[in-house]
């Protein structure tokens, strides 16, 4: 009846209220944010509507129950796929903030219409633009790992084509990773072979082929799994961690098989002859490009991507300089880098109004040691077990240090991370 559509949602039935809470929860989950953020948002909405909500949240599903003192309403919701969309996350956070500040007067139907509008805007960028973003990110990555112009150019083209294939075709997870990684390696090897035949360049430039596939790194699930585990969201934390590990395993396996077929080996990069000041300037620039590219791949608007890139440039250059100048172990430097990114994001968050996670995660994805993970796997495949173990150990320490850095930045700046409520 018409009258029911116009009553404020706070006076609506339990089913109506619960449908808003559940819908916002599953939309947030589809953006790639962690279970802690999903749960706290669902609780905030439920509280404003005068009900309580308990939720069990995984990587792709939510089971939740709402109570209003007399009745209970239980529902199970799930996604068909998981991904990252920081633009949608940003709009949902604004929706929740506005709801807390007085949109409870709107009816359930009006709120659903608002959510429809948020859901309508899917990707901000075309597969071609996302290919360019991956090319930019991997070009920056290549320099940060020690590659020169030739490696950067080959990785730029390889990553661009690889990510274009990944975004253009909606393949299932394993096929998507294998096809895009194989294409990136193939393009890198092809360009290098052509350059070798035409201009007789050194074969040692093949060192950068692994940089062409680093766009596949699952930074968001890696970092959000750490944050979820810190908040004792075991189910979501373990599911996200497994998802990230599956991507790393399939990607490194694909790259290793391609390396065997194409006769490539992960040799060391040729030394670059740069002064300390030049290193710092170029690292700032490469980190900015890398983080900007990753942010665009996470569907961030350009202004948000630029903010994340500025933070990432400072935090990542600090991390690399600490390793170079103070002989700090890479894992400890990664912790300091992530802590710096988290603190800078908190300082800027109030000025720009973006969700903290959509700034911090892209800014530290560039610190995830994809090269170490690949070298660990490559040496495992060739049965160099001690070399493999040392690469894996270094990678695991850094991967563990990154979410820890962000969590401690949150502990220092956010009451909800300091005290149990």
Coordinates of C-alpha atoms in Angstrom, one line a residue:
X1 CA 0.0 0.0 0.0
X2 CA 1.1 3.6 -0.7
X3 CA 1.2 4.6 2.9
X4 CA 3.7 2.0 3.8
X5 CA 6.2 3.3 1.2
X6 CA 6.3 6.8 2.8
X7 CA 6.8 6.0 6.5
X8 CA 10.3 6.6 7.7
X9 CA 12.5 3.5 7.8
X10 CA 12.9 3.8 11.6
X11 CA 9.1 3.0 11.8
X12 CA 9.1 0.3 9.1
X13 CA 8.9 -3.4 9.7
X14 CA 11.8 -5.5 10.9
X15 CA 12.1 -7.1 7.4
X16 CA 12.3 -3.7 5.7
X17 CA 15.0 -2.5 8.1
X18 CA 17.0 -5.8 7.9
X19 CA 16.9 -5.7 4.0
X20 CA 18.6 -2.3 4.1
X21 CA 21.3 -3.5 6.6
X22 CA 21.9 -6.7 4.6
X23 CA 22.1 -4.9 1.2
X24 CA 24.6 -2.4 2.4
X25 CA 26.7 -5.2 4.0
X26 CA 26.8 -7.3 0.8
X27 CA 27.6 -4.1 -1.3
X28 CA 30.5 -3.3 1.0
X29 CA 31.7 -6.8 0.8
X30 CA 31.7 -6.7 -3.0
X31 CA 34.0 -3.6 -2.9
X32 CA 36.8 -5.8 -1.4
X33 CA 36.8 -4.2 2.1
X34 CA 37.4 -6.3 5.2
X35 CA 34.9 -8.0 7.4
X36 CA 35.5 -5.6 10.3
X37 CA 34.5 -2.6 8.1
X38 CA 31.4 -4.5 6.8
X39 CA 30.3 -5.5 10.3
X40 CA 30.8 -2.0 11.8
X41 CA 28.8 -0.4 9.0
X42 CA 25.9 -2.9 9.4
X43 CA 25.9 -2.3 13.1
X44 CA 25.9 1.5 12.6
X45 CA 22.8 1.3 10.3
X46 CA 21.0 -1.2 12.6
X47 CA 21.6 1.0 15.7
X48 CA 20.2 4.1 13.9
X49 CA 17.1 2.0 13.0
X50 CA 16.6 0.7 16.6
X51 CA 17.5 -2.9 16.0
X52 CA 20.5 -5.1 16.7
X53 CA 22.5 -7.1 14.1
X54 CA 24.9 -10.0 14.3
X55 CA 26.7 -11.1 11.2
X56 CA 29.0 -13.9 10.1
X57 CA 31.1 -12.6 7.2
X58 CA 33.3 -14.5 4.8
X59 CA 35.1 -13.6 1.5
X60 CA 31.9 -13.9 -0.6
X61 CA 29.0 -14.4 1.8
X62 CA 27.2 -12.9 4.8
X63 CA 24.8 -14.7 7.1
X64 CA 23.2 -12.1 9.4
X65 CA 20.3 -11.9 11.9
X66 CA 18.5 -8.7 13.0
X67 CA 16.5 -8.5 16.3
X68 CA 14.1 -5.8 17.4
X69 CA 13.3 -7.1 20.9
X70 CA 10.3 -9.2 19.8
X71 CA 11.2 -10.8 16.5
X72 CA 14.2 -12.0 14.6
X73 CA 15.0 -12.0 10.9
X74 CA 17.8 -14.1 9.4
X75 CA 19.1 -14.0 5.9
X76 CA 22.0 -15.4 3.9
X77 CA 23.5 -13.4 1.1
X78 CA 26.4 -14.2 -1.3
X79 CA 28.3 -12.7 -4.2
X80 CA 29.1 -14.5 -7.5
X81 CA 32.7 -13.1 -7.6
X82 CA 35.0 -11.0 -5.5
X83 CA 36.9 -7.9 -6.6
X84 CA 38.0 -4.4 -5.5
X85 CA 36.1 -1.2 -6.2
X86 CA 37.3 1.8 -4.1
X87 CA 35.0 4.3 -5.9
X88 CA 31.9 2.3 -4.8
X89 CA 33.3 1.9 -1.3
X90 CA 33.7 5.7 -1.1
X91 CA 30.1 6.3 -2.1
X92 CA 28.8 3.6 0.4
X93 CA 30.8 5.2 3.2
X94 CA 29.2 8.6 2.4
X95 CA 25.8 6.9 2.4
X96 CA 26.4 5.5 5.9
X97 CA 27.7 8.8 7.2
X98 CA 24.7 10.7 5.8
X99 CA 22.3 8.1 7.2
X100 CA 23.8 8.6 10.7
X101 CA 23.4 12.3 10.3
X102 CA 19.7 12.3 9.6
X103 CA 18.5 10.3 6.6
X104 CA 16.5 8.0 8.9
X105 CA 13.5 10.1 7.9
X106 CA 13.6 8.6 4.4
X107 CA 11.4 5.5 3.6
X108 CA 12.9 2.1 2.9
X109 CA 12.0 2.5 -0.8
X110 CA 13.9 5.8 -1.0
X111 CA 16.9 4.3 0.6
X112 CA 16.9 1.3 -1.8
X113 CA 16.7 3.8 -4.7
X114 CA 19.8 5.6 -3.4
X115 CA 21.6 2.2 -3.1
X116 CA 20.4 1.4 -6.7
X117 CA 22.2 4.6 -7.9
X118 CA 25.4 3.6 -6.1
X119 CA 25.2 0.1 -7.6
X120 CA 24.6 1.5 -11.2
X121 CA 28.1 2.9 -11.5
X122 CA 30.3 -0.2 -12.1
X123 CA 33.7 0.4 -13.5
X124 CA 35.0 3.9 -14.1
X125 CA 37.6 2.7 -16.7
X126 CA 37.7 0.7 -19.9
X127 CA 39.9 -2.4 -20.3
X128 CA 42.3 -0.2 -22.4
X129 CA 42.6 2.3 -19.5
X130 CA 43.1 -0.5 -17.0
X131 CA 45.8 -2.0 -19.3
X132 CA 47.5 1.4 -19.3
X133 CA 47.3 1.6 -15.5
X134 CA 48.9 -1.8 -15.1
X135 CA 51.6 -0.8 -17.6
X136 CA 52.3 2.3 -15.6
X137 CA 52.4 0.4 -12.3
X138 CA 54.7 -2.3 -13.6
X139 CA 57.0 0.2 -15.3
X140 CA 57.4 1.9 -11.9
X141 CA 57.8 -1.5 -10.2
X142 CA 60.6 -2.5 -12.6
X143 CA 62.7 0.6 -11.7
X144 CA 62.1 0.1 -7.9
X145 CA 63.4 -3.5 -8.2
X146 CA 66.5 -2.3 -10.0
X147 CA 65.6 -2.4 -13.7
X148 CA 66.7 0.1 -16.3
X149 CA 64.9 1.7 -19.3
X150 CA 64.9 -1.5 -21.5
X151 CA 63.4 -3.6 -18.7
X152 CA 60.9 -0.8 -17.9
X153 CA 59.8 -0.5 -21.5
X154 CA 59.3 -4.3 -22.0
X155 CA 57.5 -4.7 -18.6
X156 CA 55.3 -1.6 -19.5
X157 CA 54.1 -3.2 -22.8
X158 CA 53.8 -6.8 -21.3
X159 CA 51.8 -5.7 -18.2
X160 CA 49.6 -3.5 -20.3
X161 CA 48.6 -6.3 -22.7
X162 CA 48.3 -8.8 -19.8
X163 CA 46.0 -6.7 -17.8
X164 CA 44.0 -5.7 -20.8
X165 CA 43.3 -9.5 -21.4
X166 CA 42.4 -9.9 -17.7
X167 CA 39.8 -7.1 -17.8
X168 CA 38.5 -7.6 -21.3
X169 CA 37.4 -11.3 -20.8
X170 CA 35.5 -12.4 -17.8
X171 CA 37.4 -15.7 -17.3
X172 CA 37.2 -17.8 -14.1
X173 CA 39.9 -17.1 -11.5
X174 CA 42.5 -19.7 -12.6
X175 CA 42.1 -19.1 -16.4
X176 CA 42.2 -15.3 -15.8
X177 CA 45.5 -15.4 -13.9
X178 CA 47.2 -18.0 -16.2
X179 CA 46.2 -16.3 -19.4
X180 CA 47.1 -12.7 -18.3
X181 CA 50.4 -13.8 -16.7
X182 CA 51.4 -15.9 -19.7
X183 CA 50.6 -13.1 -22.2
X184 CA 52.7 -10.6 -20.1
X185 CA 55.7 -12.9 -20.0
X186 CA 55.3 -13.8 -23.7
X187 CA 55.2 -10.1 -24.8
X188 CA 58.2 -9.3 -22.6
X189 CA 60.2 -12.1 -24.1
X190 CA 59.2 -11.3 -27.6
X191 CA 60.1 -7.6 -27.3
X192 CA 63.5 -8.5 -25.7
X193 CA 64.3 -11.0 -28.5
X194 CA 63.4 -8.4 -31.2
X195 CA 65.7 -5.8 -29.5
X196 CA 68.4 -8.4 -29.2
X197 CA 68.3 -9.2 -32.9
X198 CA 67.9 -5.6 -34.0
X199 CA 70.2 -3.7 -31.7
X200 CA 72.3 -6.5 -30.1
X201 CA 71.4 -5.6 -26.5
X202 CA 72.6 -7.7 -23.6
X203 CA 70.6 -10.9 -22.8
X204 CA 70.9 -9.9 -19.1
X205 CA 67.9 -7.6 -19.6
X206 CA 65.7 -10.7 -19.4
X207 CA 65.9 -10.1 -15.6
X208 CA 62.8 -7.9 -15.7
X209 CA 60.4 -10.4 -17.3
X210 CA 58.9 -11.1 -13.9
X211 CA 58.0 -7.4 -13.5
X212 CA 55.6 -7.7 -16.4
X213 CA 53.3 -9.9 -14.3
X214 CA 53.3 -8.0 -11.0
X215 CA 49.9 -6.4 -11.8
X216 CA 48.4 -9.7 -10.6
X217 CA 49.6 -9.2 -7.0
X218 CA 46.5 -9.6 -4.7
X219 CA 47.4 -6.7 -2.4
X220 CA 43.9 -5.9 -1.2
X221 CA 43.0 -9.4 0.1
X222 CA 46.5 -9.8 1.6
X223 CA 46.2 -6.6 3.6
X224 CA 42.5 -6.9 4.5
X225 CA 43.2 -10.5 5.7
X226 CA 45.8 -9.1 8.1
X227 CA 43.4 -6.5 9.4
X228 CA 40.6 -9.0 9.8
X229 CA 42.8 -11.4 11.8
X230 CA 43.9 -8.5 14.0
X231 CA 40.2 -7.9 14.8
X232 CA 39.7 -11.7 15.4
X233 CA 37.5 -12.0 12.3
X234 CA 39.0 -15.5 11.8
X235 CA 36.7 -16.7 9.1
X236 CA 37.1 -13.7 6.8
X237 CA 40.8 -13.4 7.6
X238 CA 41.6 -17.0 6.7
X239 CA 39.4 -17.0 3.5
X240 CA 41.0 -13.8 2.3
X241 CA 44.5 -15.1 3.0
X242 CA 43.7 -18.4 1.1
X243 CA 42.3 -16.4 -1.8
X244 CA 45.5 -14.3 -2.0
X245 CA 47.7 -17.4 -1.7
X246 CA 45.8 -19.1 -4.5
X247 CA 46.4 -16.1 -6.8
X248 CA 50.1 -16.0 -5.9
X249 CA 50.5 -19.8 -6.5
X250 CA 48.7 -19.9 -9.9
X251 CA 50.5 -16.7 -11.0
X252 CA 54.0 -17.9 -10.0
X253 CA 53.3 -21.4 -11.5
X254 CA 52.2 -19.9 -14.8
X255 CA 55.2 -17.6 -14.9
X256 CA 57.6 -20.5 -14.1
X257 CA 56.1 -22.6 -16.9
X258 CA 56.4 -19.7 -19.3
X259 CA 60.0 -19.2 -18.2
X260 CA 60.8 -22.9 -18.9
X261 CA 59.1 -22.6 -22.4
X262 CA 60.9 -19.3 -23.3
X263 CA 64.2 -20.2 -21.7
X264 CA 64.1 -17.2 -19.3
X265 CA 65.9 -17.2 -15.9
X266 CA 65.5 -14.8 -13.0
X267 CA 69.0 -13.3 -13.1
X268 CA 70.1 -10.1 -11.2
X269 CA 69.4 -6.7 -12.8
X270 CA 72.3 -4.9 -14.4
X271 CA 73.6 -2.2 -12.0
X272 CA 72.3 1.3 -12.5
X273 CA 74.9 4.1 -12.1
X274 CA 72.9 6.7 -10.1
X275 CA 73.9 9.1 -7.3
X276 CA 72.0 9.0 -3.9
X277 CA 70.0 12.1 -4.8
X278 CA 69.0 10.7 -8.2
X279 CA 67.9 7.4 -6.6
X280 CA 65.6 9.3 -4.2
X281 CA 64.1 11.5 -7.0
X282 CA 63.5 8.5 -9.4
X283 CA 62.2 6.3 -6.6
X284 CA 59.7 9.0 -5.6
X285 CA 58.6 9.3 -9.2
X286 CA 58.5 5.5 -9.8
X287 CA 56.6 4.9 -6.6
X288 CA 54.1 7.6 -7.5
X289 CA 53.5 6.0 -10.9
X290 CA 53.2 2.5 -9.4
X291 CA 50.7 3.4 -6.7
X292 CA 48.7 5.6 -9.1
X293 CA 48.5 2.7 -11.6
X294 CA 47.4 0.3 -8.8
X295 CA 44.8 2.7 -7.5
X296 CA 43.3 3.1 -11.0
X297 CA 43.2 -0.8 -11.3
X298 CA 41.2 -0.7 -8.0
X299 CA 38.7 1.6 -9.7
X300 CA 39.6 4.7 -7.7
X301 CA 38.7 8.1 -9.2
X302 CA 41.8 10.0 -10.4
X303 CA 41.8 12.4 -7.4
X304 CA 41.7 9.5 -4.9
X305 CA 44.4 7.7 -7.0
X306 CA 46.6 10.8 -6.8
X307 CA 46.2 11.1 -3.0
X308 CA 47.2 7.4 -2.6
X309 CA 50.1 7.8 -5.0
X310 CA 51.5 10.8 -3.0
X311 CA 51.3 8.8 0.2
X312 CA 52.8 5.7 -1.5
X313 CA 55.7 7.7 -3.0
X314 CA 56.8 9.0 0.4
X315 CA 56.2 5.7 2.3
X316 CA 57.9 3.5 -0.3
X317 CA 60.9 5.8 -0.9
X318 CA 61.4 5.9 2.9
X319 CA 61.3 2.1 3.0
X320 CA 63.9 1.7 0.2
X321 CA 66.2 4.4 1.6
X322 CA 66.1 2.8 5.1
X323 CA 67.3 -0.5 3.6
X324 CA 70.0 1.3 1.6
X325 CA 71.3 3.8 4.2
X326 CA 70.8 2.1 7.6
X327 CA 71.1 -1.6 6.7
X328 CA 67.7 -2.1 8.3
X329 CA 66.3 -5.6 7.4
X330 CA 63.7 -5.3 4.6
X331 CA 60.8 -6.6 6.8
X332 CA 61.5 -4.0 9.4
X333 CA 61.7 -1.3 6.7
X334 CA 58.4 -2.6 5.3
X335 CA 56.8 -2.2 8.7
X336 CA 58.0 1.4 8.9
X337 CA 56.8 2.1 5.4
X338 CA 53.3 0.7 6.0
X339 CA 53.1 2.6 9.4
X340 CA 54.1 5.8 7.6
X341 CA 51.4 5.2 4.9
X342 CA 48.8 4.5 7.6
X343 CA 49.7 7.7 9.6
X344 CA 49.8 9.9 6.5
X345 CA 46.4 8.5 5.3
X346 CA 44.9 9.3 8.7
X347 CA 46.2 12.9 8.5
X348 CA 44.9 13.4 5.0
X349 CA 41.6 11.4 5.4
X350 CA 39.9 14.3 7.3
X351 CA 40.9 16.7 4.6
X352 CA 39.8 14.7 1.5
X353 CA 37.1 12.6 3.1
X354 CA 38.0 9.2 1.5
X355 CA 37.8 5.9 3.3
X356 CA 41.2 5.2 4.9
X357 CA 41.5 1.7 3.3
X358 CA 41.0 3.0 -0.2
X359 CA 44.1 5.2 0.3
X360 CA 46.4 2.9 2.4
X361 CA 46.1 -0.4 0.6
X362 CA 47.0 0.9 -2.9
X363 CA 49.9 2.9 -1.3
X364 CA 51.5 -0.3 0.2
X365 CA 50.6 -2.8 -2.5
X366 CA 53.8 -1.7 -4.2
X367 CA 55.7 -3.0 -1.2
X368 CA 54.4 -6.6 -1.5
X369 CA 57.5 -8.6 -2.6
X370 CA 56.2 -10.3 -5.8
X371 CA 59.7 -10.8 -7.1
X372 CA 60.7 -12.7 -3.9
X373 CA 57.6 -14.9 -4.1
X374 CA 58.3 -15.7 -7.7
X375 CA 62.0 -16.4 -7.1
X376 CA 61.1 -18.7 -4.2
X377 CA 58.7 -20.6 -6.5
X378 CA 61.2 -20.7 -9.4
X379 CA 63.9 -22.2 -7.2
X380 CA 61.5 -24.6 -5.7
X381 CA 60.7 -25.8 -9.3
X382 CA 64.3 -26.3 -10.1
X383 CA 64.8 -28.1 -6.7
X384 CA 67.2 -25.4 -5.3
X385 CA 65.5 -25.9 -2.0
X386 CA 67.8 -23.8 0.3
X387 CA 67.7 -20.8 -2.2
X388 CA 64.0 -21.2 -2.5
X389 CA 63.5 -21.3 1.3
X390 CA 65.5 -18.0 1.8
X391 CA 63.5 -16.2 -0.9
X392 CA 60.2 -17.4 0.6
X393 CA 61.3 -16.6 4.2
X394 CA 62.2 -13.0 3.1
X395 CA 58.8 -12.7 1.3
X396 CA 56.8 -14.0 4.2
X397 CA 58.4 -11.6 6.7
X398 CA 57.7 -8.6 4.5
X399 CA 54.1 -9.8 3.7
X400 CA 53.5 -10.1 7.5
X401 CA 55.1 -6.7 8.3
X402 CA 52.8 -4.8 5.9
X403 CA 49.4 -5.3 7.5
X404 CA 51.1 -5.0 11.0
X405 CA 52.4 -1.5 10.0
X406 CA 48.9 -0.5 9.0
X407 CA 47.3 -2.0 12.1
X408 CA 49.7 -0.1 14.4
X409 CA 49.0 3.1 12.5
X410 CA 45.3 2.4 13.3
X411 CA 46.0 1.6 16.9
X412 CA 47.8 4.9 17.3
X413 CA 45.0 7.0 15.6
X414 CA 41.7 5.1 16.1
X415 CA 40.0 4.4 19.4
X416 CA 38.1 1.4 18.0
X417 CA 41.4 -0.4 17.3
X418 CA 42.8 0.4 20.8
X419 CA 39.9 -0.8 23.0
X420 CA 37.4 -3.6 22.9
X421 CA 34.0 -2.1 22.7

